[in-house]
Short mmCIF file of C-alpha atoms in Angstrom, two decimals:
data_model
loop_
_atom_site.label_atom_id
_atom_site.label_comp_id
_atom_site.label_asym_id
_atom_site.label_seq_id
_atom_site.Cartn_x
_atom_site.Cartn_y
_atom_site.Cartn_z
CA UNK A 1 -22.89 58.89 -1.31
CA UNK A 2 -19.51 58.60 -2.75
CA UNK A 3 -16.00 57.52 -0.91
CA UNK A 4 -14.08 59.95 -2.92
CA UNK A 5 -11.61 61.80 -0.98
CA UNK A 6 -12.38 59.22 2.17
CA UNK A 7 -9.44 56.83 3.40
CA UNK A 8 -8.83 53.86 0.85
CA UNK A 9 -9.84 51.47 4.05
CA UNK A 10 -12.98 53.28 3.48
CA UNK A 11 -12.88 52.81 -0.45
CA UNK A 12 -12.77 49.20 0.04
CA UNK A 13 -15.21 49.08 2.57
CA UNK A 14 -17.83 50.63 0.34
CA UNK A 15 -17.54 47.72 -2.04
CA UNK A 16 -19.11 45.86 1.18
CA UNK A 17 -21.84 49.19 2.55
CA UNK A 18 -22.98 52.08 1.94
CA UNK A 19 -21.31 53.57 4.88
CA UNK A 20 -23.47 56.77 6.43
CA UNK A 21 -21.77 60.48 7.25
CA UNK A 22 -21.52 58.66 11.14
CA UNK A 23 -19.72 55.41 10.40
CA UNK A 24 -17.00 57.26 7.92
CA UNK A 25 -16.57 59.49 10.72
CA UNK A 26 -15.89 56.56 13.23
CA UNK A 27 -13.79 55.35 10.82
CA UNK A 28 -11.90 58.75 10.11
CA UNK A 29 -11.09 58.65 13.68
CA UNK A 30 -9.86 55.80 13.75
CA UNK A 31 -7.47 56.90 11.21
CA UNK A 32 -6.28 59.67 13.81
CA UNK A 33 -3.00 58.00 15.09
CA UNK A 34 -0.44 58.39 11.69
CA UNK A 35 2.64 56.67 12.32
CA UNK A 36 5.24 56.22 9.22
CA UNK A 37 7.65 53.52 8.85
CA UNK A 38 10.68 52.52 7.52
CA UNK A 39 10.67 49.80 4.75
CA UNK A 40 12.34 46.10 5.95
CA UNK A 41 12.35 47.02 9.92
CA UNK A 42 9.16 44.36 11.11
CA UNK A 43 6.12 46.17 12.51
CA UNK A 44 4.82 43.45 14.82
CA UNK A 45 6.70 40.27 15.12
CA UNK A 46 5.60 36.66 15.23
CA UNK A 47 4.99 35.66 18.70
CA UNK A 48 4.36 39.36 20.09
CA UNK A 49 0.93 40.22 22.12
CA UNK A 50 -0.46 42.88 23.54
CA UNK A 51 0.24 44.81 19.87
CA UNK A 52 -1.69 47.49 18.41
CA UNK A 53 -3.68 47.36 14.88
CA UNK A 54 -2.84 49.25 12.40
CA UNK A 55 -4.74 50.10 8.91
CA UNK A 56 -2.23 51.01 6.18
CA UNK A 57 -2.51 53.88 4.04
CA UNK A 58 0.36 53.94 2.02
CA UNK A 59 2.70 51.55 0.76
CA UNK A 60 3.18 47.48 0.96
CA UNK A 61 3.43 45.57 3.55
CA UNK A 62 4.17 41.50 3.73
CA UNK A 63 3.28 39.29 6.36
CA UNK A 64 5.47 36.22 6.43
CA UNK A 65 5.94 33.46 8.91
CA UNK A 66 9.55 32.26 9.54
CA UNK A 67 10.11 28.04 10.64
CA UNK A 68 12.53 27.58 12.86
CA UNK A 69 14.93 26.33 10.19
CA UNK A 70 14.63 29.87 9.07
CA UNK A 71 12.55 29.04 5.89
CA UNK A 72 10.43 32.09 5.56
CA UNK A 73 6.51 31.06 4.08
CA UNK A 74 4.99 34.38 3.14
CA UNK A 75 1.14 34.22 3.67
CA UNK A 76 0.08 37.56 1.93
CA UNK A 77 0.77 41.18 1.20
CA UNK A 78 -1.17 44.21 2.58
CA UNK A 79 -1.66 47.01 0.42
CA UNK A 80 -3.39 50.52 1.15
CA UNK A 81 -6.91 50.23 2.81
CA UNK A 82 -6.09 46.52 4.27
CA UNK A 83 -5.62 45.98 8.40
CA UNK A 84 -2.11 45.26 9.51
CA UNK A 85 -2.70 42.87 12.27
CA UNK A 86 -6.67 43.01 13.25
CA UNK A 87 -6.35 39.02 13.50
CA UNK A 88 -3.52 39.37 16.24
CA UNK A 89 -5.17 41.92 18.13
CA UNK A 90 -8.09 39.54 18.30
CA UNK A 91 -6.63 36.35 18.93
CA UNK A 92 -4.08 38.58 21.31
CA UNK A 93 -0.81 36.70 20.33
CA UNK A 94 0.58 37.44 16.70
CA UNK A 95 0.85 34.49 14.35
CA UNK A 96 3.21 36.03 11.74
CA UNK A 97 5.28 38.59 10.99
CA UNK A 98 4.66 42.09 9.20
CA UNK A 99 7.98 43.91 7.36
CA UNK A 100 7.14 46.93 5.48
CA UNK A 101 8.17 46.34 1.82
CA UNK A 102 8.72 49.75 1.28
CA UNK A 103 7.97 52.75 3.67
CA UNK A 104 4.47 53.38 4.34
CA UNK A 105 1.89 55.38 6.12
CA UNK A 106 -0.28 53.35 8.58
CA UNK A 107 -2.50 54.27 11.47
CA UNK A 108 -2.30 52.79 15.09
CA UNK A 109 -5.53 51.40 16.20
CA UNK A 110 -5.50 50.72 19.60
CA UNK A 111 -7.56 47.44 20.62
CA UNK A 112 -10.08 49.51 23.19
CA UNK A 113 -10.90 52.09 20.24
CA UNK A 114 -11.47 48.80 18.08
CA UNK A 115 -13.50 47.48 20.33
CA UNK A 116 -15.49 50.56 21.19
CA UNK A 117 -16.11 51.20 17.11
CA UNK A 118 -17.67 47.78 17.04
CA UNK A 119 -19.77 48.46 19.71
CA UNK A 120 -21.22 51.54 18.78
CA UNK A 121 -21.09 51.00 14.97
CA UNK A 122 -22.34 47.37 14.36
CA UNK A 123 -22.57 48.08 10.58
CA UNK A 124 -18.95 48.89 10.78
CA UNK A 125 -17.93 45.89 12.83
CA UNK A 126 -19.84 43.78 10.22
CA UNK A 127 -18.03 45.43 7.61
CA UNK A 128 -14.52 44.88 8.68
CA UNK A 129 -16.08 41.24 9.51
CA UNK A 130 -16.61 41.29 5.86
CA UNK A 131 -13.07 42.56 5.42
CA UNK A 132 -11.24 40.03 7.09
CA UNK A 133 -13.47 37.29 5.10
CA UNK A 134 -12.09 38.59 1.95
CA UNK A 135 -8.29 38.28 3.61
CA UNK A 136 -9.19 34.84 4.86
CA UNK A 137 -10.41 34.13 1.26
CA UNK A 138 -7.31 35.31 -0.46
CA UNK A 139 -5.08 32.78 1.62
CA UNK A 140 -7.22 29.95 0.97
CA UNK A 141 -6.38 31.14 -2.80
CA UNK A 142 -2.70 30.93 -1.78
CA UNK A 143 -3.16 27.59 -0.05
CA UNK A 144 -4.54 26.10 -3.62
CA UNK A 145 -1.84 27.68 -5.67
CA UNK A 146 0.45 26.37 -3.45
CA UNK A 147 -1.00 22.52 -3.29
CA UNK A 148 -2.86 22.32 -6.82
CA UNK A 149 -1.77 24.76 -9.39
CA UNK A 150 1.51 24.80 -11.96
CA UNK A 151 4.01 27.70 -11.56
CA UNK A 152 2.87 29.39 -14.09
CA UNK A 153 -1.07 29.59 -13.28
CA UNK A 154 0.08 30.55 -9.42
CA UNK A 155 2.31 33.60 -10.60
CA UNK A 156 -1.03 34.26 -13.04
CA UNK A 157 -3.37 34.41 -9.74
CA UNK A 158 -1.31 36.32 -7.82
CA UNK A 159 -0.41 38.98 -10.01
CA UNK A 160 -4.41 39.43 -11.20
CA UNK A 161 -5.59 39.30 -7.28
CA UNK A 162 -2.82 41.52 -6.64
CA UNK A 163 -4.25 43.96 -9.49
CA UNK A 164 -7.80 43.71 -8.82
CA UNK A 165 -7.20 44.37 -4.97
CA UNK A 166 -5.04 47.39 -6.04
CA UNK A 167 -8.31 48.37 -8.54
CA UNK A 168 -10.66 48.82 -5.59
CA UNK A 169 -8.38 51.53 -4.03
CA UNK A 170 -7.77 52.81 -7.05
CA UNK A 171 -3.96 52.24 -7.48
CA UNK A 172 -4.12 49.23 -10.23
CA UNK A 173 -6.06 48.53 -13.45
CA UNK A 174 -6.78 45.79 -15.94
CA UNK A 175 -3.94 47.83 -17.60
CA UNK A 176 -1.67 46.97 -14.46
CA UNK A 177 -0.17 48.56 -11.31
CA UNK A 178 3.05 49.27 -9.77
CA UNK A 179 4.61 47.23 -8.24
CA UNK A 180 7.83 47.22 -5.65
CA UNK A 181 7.72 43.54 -4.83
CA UNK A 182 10.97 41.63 -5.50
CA UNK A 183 12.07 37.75 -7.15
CA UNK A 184 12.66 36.63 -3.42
CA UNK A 185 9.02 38.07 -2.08
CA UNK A 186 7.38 36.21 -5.46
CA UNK A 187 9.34 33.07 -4.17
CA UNK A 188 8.79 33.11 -0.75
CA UNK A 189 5.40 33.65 -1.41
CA UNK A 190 4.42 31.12 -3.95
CA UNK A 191 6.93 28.32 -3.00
CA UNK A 192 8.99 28.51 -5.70
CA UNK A 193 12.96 29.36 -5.93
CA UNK A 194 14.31 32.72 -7.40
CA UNK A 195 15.49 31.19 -10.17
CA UNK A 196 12.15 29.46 -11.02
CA UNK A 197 10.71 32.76 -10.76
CA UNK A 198 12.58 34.36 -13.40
CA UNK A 199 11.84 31.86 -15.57
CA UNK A 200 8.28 31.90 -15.09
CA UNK A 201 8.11 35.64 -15.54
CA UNK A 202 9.71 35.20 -19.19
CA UNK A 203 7.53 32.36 -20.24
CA UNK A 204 4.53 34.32 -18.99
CA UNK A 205 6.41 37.62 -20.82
CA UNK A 206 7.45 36.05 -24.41
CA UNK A 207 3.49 34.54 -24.22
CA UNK A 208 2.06 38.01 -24.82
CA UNK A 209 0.49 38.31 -21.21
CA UNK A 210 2.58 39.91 -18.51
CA UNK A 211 5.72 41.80 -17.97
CA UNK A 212 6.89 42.57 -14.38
CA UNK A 213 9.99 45.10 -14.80
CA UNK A 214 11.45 47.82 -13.21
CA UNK A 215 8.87 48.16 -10.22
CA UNK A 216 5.49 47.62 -12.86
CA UNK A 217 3.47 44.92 -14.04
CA UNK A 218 1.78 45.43 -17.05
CA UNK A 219 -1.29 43.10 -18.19
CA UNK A 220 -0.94 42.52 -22.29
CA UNK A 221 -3.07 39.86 -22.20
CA UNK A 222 -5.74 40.16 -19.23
CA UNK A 223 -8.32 37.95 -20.23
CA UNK A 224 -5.45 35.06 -21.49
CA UNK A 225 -3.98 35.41 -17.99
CA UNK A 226 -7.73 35.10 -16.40
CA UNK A 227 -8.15 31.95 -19.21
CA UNK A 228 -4.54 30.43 -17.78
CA UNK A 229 -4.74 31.01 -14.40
CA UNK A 230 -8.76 29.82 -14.61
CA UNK A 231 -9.02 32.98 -11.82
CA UNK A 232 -12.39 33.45 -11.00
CA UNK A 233 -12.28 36.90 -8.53
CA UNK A 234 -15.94 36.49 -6.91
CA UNK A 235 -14.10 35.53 -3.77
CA UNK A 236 -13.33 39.08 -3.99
CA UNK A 237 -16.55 40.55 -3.74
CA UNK A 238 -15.74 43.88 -5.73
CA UNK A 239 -18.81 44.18 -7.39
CA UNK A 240 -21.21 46.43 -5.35
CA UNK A 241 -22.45 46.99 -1.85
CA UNK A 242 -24.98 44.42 -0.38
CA UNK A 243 -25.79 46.21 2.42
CA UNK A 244 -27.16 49.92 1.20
CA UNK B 1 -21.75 32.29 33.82
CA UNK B 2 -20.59 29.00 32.90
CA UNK B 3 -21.27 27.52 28.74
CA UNK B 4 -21.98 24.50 30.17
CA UNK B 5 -25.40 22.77 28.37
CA UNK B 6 -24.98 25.42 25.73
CA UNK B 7 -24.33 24.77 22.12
CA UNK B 8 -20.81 23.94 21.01
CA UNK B 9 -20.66 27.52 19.08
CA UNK B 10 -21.95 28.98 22.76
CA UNK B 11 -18.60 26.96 24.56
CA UNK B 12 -15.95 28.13 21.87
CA UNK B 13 -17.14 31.49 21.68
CA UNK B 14 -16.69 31.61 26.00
CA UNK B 15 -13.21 31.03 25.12
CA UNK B 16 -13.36 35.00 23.84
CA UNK B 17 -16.29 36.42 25.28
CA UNK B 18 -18.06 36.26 28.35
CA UNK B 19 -21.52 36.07 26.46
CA UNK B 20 -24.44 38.30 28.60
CA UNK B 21 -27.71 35.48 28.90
CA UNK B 22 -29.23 38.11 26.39
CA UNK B 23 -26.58 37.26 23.92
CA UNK B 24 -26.56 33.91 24.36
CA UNK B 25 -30.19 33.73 23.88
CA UNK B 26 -29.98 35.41 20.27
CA UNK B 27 -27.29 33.21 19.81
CA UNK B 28 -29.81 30.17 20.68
CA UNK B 29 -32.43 32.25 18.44
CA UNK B 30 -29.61 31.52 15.43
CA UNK B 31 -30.04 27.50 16.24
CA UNK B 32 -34.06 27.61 15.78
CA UNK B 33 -33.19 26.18 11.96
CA UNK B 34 -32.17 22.66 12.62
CA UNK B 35 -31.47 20.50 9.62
CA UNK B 36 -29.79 17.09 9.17
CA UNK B 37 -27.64 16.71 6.11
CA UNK B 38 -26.29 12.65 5.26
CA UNK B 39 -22.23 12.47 4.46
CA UNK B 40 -20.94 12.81 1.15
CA UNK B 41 -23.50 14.79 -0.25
CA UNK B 42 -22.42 18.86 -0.90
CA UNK B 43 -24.10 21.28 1.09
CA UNK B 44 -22.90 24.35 -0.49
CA UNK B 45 -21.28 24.11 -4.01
CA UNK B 46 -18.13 26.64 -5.42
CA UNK B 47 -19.85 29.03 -6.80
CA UNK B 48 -22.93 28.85 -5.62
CA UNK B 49 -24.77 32.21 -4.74
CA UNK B 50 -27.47 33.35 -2.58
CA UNK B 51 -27.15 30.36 0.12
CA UNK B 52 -27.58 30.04 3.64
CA UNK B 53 -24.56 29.74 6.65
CA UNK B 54 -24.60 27.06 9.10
CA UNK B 55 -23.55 26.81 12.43
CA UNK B 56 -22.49 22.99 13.02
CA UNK B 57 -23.56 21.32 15.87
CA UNK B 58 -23.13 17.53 15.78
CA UNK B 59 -20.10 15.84 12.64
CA UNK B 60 -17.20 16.55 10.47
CA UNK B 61 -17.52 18.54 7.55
CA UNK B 62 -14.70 19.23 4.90
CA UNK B 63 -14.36 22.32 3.18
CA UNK B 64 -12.67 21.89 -0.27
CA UNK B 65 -11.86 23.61 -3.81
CA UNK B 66 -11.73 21.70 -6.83
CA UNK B 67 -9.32 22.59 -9.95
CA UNK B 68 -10.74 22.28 -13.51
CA UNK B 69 -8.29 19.58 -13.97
CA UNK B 70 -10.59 17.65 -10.96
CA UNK B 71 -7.90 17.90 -8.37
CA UNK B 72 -9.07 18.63 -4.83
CA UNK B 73 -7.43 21.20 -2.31
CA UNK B 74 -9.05 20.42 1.34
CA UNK B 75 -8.92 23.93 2.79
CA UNK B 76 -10.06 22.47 6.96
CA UNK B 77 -12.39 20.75 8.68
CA UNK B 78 -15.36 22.11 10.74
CA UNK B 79 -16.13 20.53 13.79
CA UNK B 80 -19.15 20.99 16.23
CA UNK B 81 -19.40 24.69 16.78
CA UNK B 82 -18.00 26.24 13.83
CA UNK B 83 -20.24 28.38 11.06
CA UNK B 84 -20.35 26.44 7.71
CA UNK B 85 -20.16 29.34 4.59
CA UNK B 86 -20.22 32.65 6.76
CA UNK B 87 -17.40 34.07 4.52
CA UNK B 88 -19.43 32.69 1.70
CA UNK B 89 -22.67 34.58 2.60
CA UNK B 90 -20.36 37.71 3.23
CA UNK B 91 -18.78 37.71 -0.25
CA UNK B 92 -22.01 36.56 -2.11
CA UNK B 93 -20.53 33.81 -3.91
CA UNK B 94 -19.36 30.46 -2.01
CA UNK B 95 -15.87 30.25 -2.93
CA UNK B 96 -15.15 26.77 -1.49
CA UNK B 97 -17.48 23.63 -1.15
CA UNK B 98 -18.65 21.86 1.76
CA UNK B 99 -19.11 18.01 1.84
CA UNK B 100 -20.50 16.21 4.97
CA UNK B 101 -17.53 13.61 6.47
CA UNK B 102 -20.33 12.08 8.35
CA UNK B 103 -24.12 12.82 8.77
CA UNK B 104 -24.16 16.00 10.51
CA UNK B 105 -26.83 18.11 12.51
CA UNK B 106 -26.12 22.03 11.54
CA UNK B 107 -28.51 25.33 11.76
CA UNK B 108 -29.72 26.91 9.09
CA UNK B 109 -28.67 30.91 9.52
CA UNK B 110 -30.24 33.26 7.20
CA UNK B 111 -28.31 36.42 6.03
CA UNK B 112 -30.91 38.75 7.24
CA UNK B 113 -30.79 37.10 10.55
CA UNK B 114 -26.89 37.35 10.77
CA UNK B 115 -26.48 40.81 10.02
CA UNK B 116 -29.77 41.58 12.50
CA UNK B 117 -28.03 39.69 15.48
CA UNK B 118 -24.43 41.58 14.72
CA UNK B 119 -26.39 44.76 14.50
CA UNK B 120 -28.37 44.28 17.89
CA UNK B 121 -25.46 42.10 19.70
CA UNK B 122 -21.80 44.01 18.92
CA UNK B 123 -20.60 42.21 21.71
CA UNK B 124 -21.33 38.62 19.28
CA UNK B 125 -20.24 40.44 16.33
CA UNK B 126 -16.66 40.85 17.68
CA UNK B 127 -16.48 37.36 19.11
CA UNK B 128 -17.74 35.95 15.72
CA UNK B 129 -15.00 38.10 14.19
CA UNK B 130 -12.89 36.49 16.47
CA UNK B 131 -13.95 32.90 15.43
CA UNK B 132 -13.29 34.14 11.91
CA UNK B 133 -9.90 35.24 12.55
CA UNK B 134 -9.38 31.92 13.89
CA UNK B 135 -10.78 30.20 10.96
CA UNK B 136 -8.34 32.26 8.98
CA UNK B 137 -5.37 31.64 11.38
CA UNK B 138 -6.12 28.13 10.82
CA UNK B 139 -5.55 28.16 6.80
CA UNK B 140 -2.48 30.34 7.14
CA UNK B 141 -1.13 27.25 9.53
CA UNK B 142 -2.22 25.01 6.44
CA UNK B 143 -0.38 26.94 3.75
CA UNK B 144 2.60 27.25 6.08
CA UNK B 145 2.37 23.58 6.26
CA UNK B 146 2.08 22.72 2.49
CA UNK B 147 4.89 25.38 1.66
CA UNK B 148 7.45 24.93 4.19
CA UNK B 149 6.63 21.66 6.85
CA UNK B 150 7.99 18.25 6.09
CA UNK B 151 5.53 15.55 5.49
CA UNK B 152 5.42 14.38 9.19
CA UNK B 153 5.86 17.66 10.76
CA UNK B 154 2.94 18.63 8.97
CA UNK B 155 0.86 15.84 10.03
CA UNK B 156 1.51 15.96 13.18
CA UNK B 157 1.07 20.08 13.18
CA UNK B 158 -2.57 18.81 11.92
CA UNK B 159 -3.62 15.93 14.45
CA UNK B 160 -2.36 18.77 16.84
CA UNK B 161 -4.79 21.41 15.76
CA UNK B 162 -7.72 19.01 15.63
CA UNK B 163 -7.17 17.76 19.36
CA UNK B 164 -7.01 21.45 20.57
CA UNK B 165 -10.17 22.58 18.38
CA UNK B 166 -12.04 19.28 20.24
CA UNK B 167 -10.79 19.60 23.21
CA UNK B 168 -12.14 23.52 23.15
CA UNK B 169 -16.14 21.73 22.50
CA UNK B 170 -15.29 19.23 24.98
CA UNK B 171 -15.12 16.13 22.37
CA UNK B 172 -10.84 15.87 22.43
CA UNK B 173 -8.21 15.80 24.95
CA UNK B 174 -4.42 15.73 25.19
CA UNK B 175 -4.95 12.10 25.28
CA UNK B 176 -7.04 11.99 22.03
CA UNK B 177 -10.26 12.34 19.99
CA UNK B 178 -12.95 10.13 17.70
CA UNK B 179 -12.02 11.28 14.08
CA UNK B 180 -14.11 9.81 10.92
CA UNK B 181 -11.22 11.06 8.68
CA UNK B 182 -10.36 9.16 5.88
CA UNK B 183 -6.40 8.66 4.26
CA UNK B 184 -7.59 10.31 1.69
CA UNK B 185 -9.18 13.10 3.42
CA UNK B 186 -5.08 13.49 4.92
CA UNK B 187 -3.70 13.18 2.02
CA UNK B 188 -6.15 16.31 -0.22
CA UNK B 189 -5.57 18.22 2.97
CA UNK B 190 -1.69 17.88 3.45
CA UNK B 191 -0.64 17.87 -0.46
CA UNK B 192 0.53 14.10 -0.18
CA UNK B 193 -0.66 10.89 -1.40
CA UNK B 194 -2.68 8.55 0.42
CA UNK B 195 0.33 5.81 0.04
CA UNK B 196 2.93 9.05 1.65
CA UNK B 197 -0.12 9.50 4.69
CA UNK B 198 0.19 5.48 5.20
CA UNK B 199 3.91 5.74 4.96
CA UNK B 200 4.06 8.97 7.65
CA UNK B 201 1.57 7.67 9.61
CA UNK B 202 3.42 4.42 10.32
CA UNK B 203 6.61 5.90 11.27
CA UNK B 204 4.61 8.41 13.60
CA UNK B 205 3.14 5.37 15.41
CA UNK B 206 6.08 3.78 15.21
CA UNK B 207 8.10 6.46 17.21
CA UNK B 208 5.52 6.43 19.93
CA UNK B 209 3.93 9.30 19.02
CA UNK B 210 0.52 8.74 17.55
CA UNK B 211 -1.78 6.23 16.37
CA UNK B 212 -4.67 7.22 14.19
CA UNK B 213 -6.61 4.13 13.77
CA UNK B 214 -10.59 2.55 13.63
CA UNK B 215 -11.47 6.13 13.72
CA UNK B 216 -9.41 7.33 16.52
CA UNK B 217 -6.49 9.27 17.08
CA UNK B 218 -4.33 8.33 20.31
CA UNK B 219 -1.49 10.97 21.43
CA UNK B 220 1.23 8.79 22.90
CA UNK B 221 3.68 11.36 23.55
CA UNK B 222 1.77 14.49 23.25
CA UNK B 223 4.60 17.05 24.05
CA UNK B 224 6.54 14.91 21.81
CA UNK B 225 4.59 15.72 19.01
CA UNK B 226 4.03 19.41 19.94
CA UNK B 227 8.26 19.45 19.29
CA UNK B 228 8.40 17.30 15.96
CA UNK B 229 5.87 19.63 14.38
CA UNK B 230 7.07 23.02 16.31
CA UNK B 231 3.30 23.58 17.64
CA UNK B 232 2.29 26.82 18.94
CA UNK B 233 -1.06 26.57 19.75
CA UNK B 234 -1.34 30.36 20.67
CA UNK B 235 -3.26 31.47 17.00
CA UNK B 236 -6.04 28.99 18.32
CA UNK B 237 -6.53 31.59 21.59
CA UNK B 238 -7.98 29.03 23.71
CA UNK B 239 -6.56 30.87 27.14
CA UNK B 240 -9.82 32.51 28.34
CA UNK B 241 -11.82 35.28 27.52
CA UNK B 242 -10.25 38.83 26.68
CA UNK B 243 -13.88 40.52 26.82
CA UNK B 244 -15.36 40.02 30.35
#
């Protein structure tokens, strides 16, 4: 069956299963509790239990954790079809921080229907088990880009894990995607300053292989920023579903 | 029920779940593979395909990506009662390796035996879920570290995290735990040198905090150390079970 018109949460999933009629309609209603919200309030704040889930439909959202020196480490960015906050539900005290980037669209999941879906759907559960492997995999990414790789071949992973996330759901391309992330969310996330940012984006722009302007990044060069950022996207696990 | 004379996976996973003696004995059923592997040799290599998960039992064992240019990220440790490779068997393709610290004792977990106990046992499907979200709460406190934690606040975040993890399989305490770590281990994991560990390591003894020496750590001043490196042990959700 196909996951046209389904949620993008079920898009991505179906990279994972072949979900039947039953599980996409456990996961429909799942869906039922749309909330919106406004970009740069936080959703769920570091330190907070007893929080809901959410799974985000629209928009970007960042999850960041601040030190107490105020230095702000962002860990990752959800965009549509990703869980907002599964791992706090489940460990029942948030870690981090979510701040929508710009307004989105996200359902409320409470922890008892979470629960009860994985209970009665075990295909599901394993799924979103699956899921959250693929999350933990992209911030061991970040963790290496951060310790082991130059600037320039950490802006190169992000942006092509950014595009090939946004290429399951059907918002990006080896072409490119839109983008409304800013210098300070680029910094923030991979450790560097603003002004190193900028830089890098130019070098990476008068090579031939990205440009990042005015809310888009566009891929010139794909397969030179693959070659320079030595990105190897099996740990994303886009390329069919194992379990049929 | 008590976990007590169960396996080290059975104890950590009490810590979520209140496990039925029907899940624990699938959970036993996942053991039946034992296998001994001898340190330093890889039991699962980046990139590797089509392999087995593990569920440790007895040893260390480091999880690690290497860069083309040979340099080594450590992404964690596993300790006695963590899954070796269960993202890896989720997204296909191991993205990470895993290298024996010491000889280990570990099960051998097929795929098809996985996804038949999460289909069977939902309740052990969330609570492995719950490990996993762990797992990943784990890096995020590693990339958190490398990004934004001076060298001896990150340290001691680390000996921290290990002591608690023990503690939870009954092998650490607040007063300290057996660890076969190496400076160099410290220094691929923390994004410093082995002459910077030596360095940090000195002055944390030094201030009466910690000793790590002849393959023991020793928390002087525990509470101490839980302010130097702002520890908030809460993403490790080691408080009791939330499913009775």
């Amino acid at each position: 069956m196909t996951s046209a018109g389904h949620s993008p949460l079920a898009r991505k999933l179906s990279a994972f299963v072949t979900l039947s009629e039953a599980e996409l309609a456990v996961l429909e209603r799942l869906h039922q509790r749309r909330r919106t919200f406004v970009a740069g309030r936080d959703l769920v704040h570091q330190g907070q239990s007893a929080q809901a889930a959410y799974i985000l439909s629209v928009g970007w959202v960042c999850s960041y954790k601040l030190q107490t020196d105020g230095a702000r480490q962002i860990v990752d960015f959800q965009v549509p079809g990703d869980f907002l906050g599964l791992r706090s539900v489940l460990l029942r005290t948030s870690d981090h921080s979510f701040e929508p980037v710009v307004d989105i669209e996200a359902a409320e999941v409470l922890e008892s229907d979470l629960l009860d879906a994985f209970a009665h759907t075990p295909r599901l559960a394993t799924a979103i088990l699956w899921a959250a492997s693929r999350d933990e995999a992209m911030v061991v990414e970040h963790l290496v880009g951060i310790g082991r790789r130059d600037a320039q071949a950490r802006m190169a992973h992000f942006l092509l894990e950014l595009g090939s996330r946004l290429a399951l759901v059907g918002i990006g391309s080896k072409e490119g995607f839109d983008c409304p992330l800013t210098q300070y969310h680029l910094a923030d996330t991979l450790g560097l300053s603003a002004v190193h940012v900028n830089r890098i984006l130019r070098q990476l722009r008068e090579s031939g292989l990205v440009t990042f302007r005015d809310g888009h990044v566009t891929f010139h060069d794909h397969r030179g920023l693959v070659s320079l950022a030595d990105f190897d996207p099996a740990y994303l696990d886009q390329t069919g579903p194992l379990l049929k």
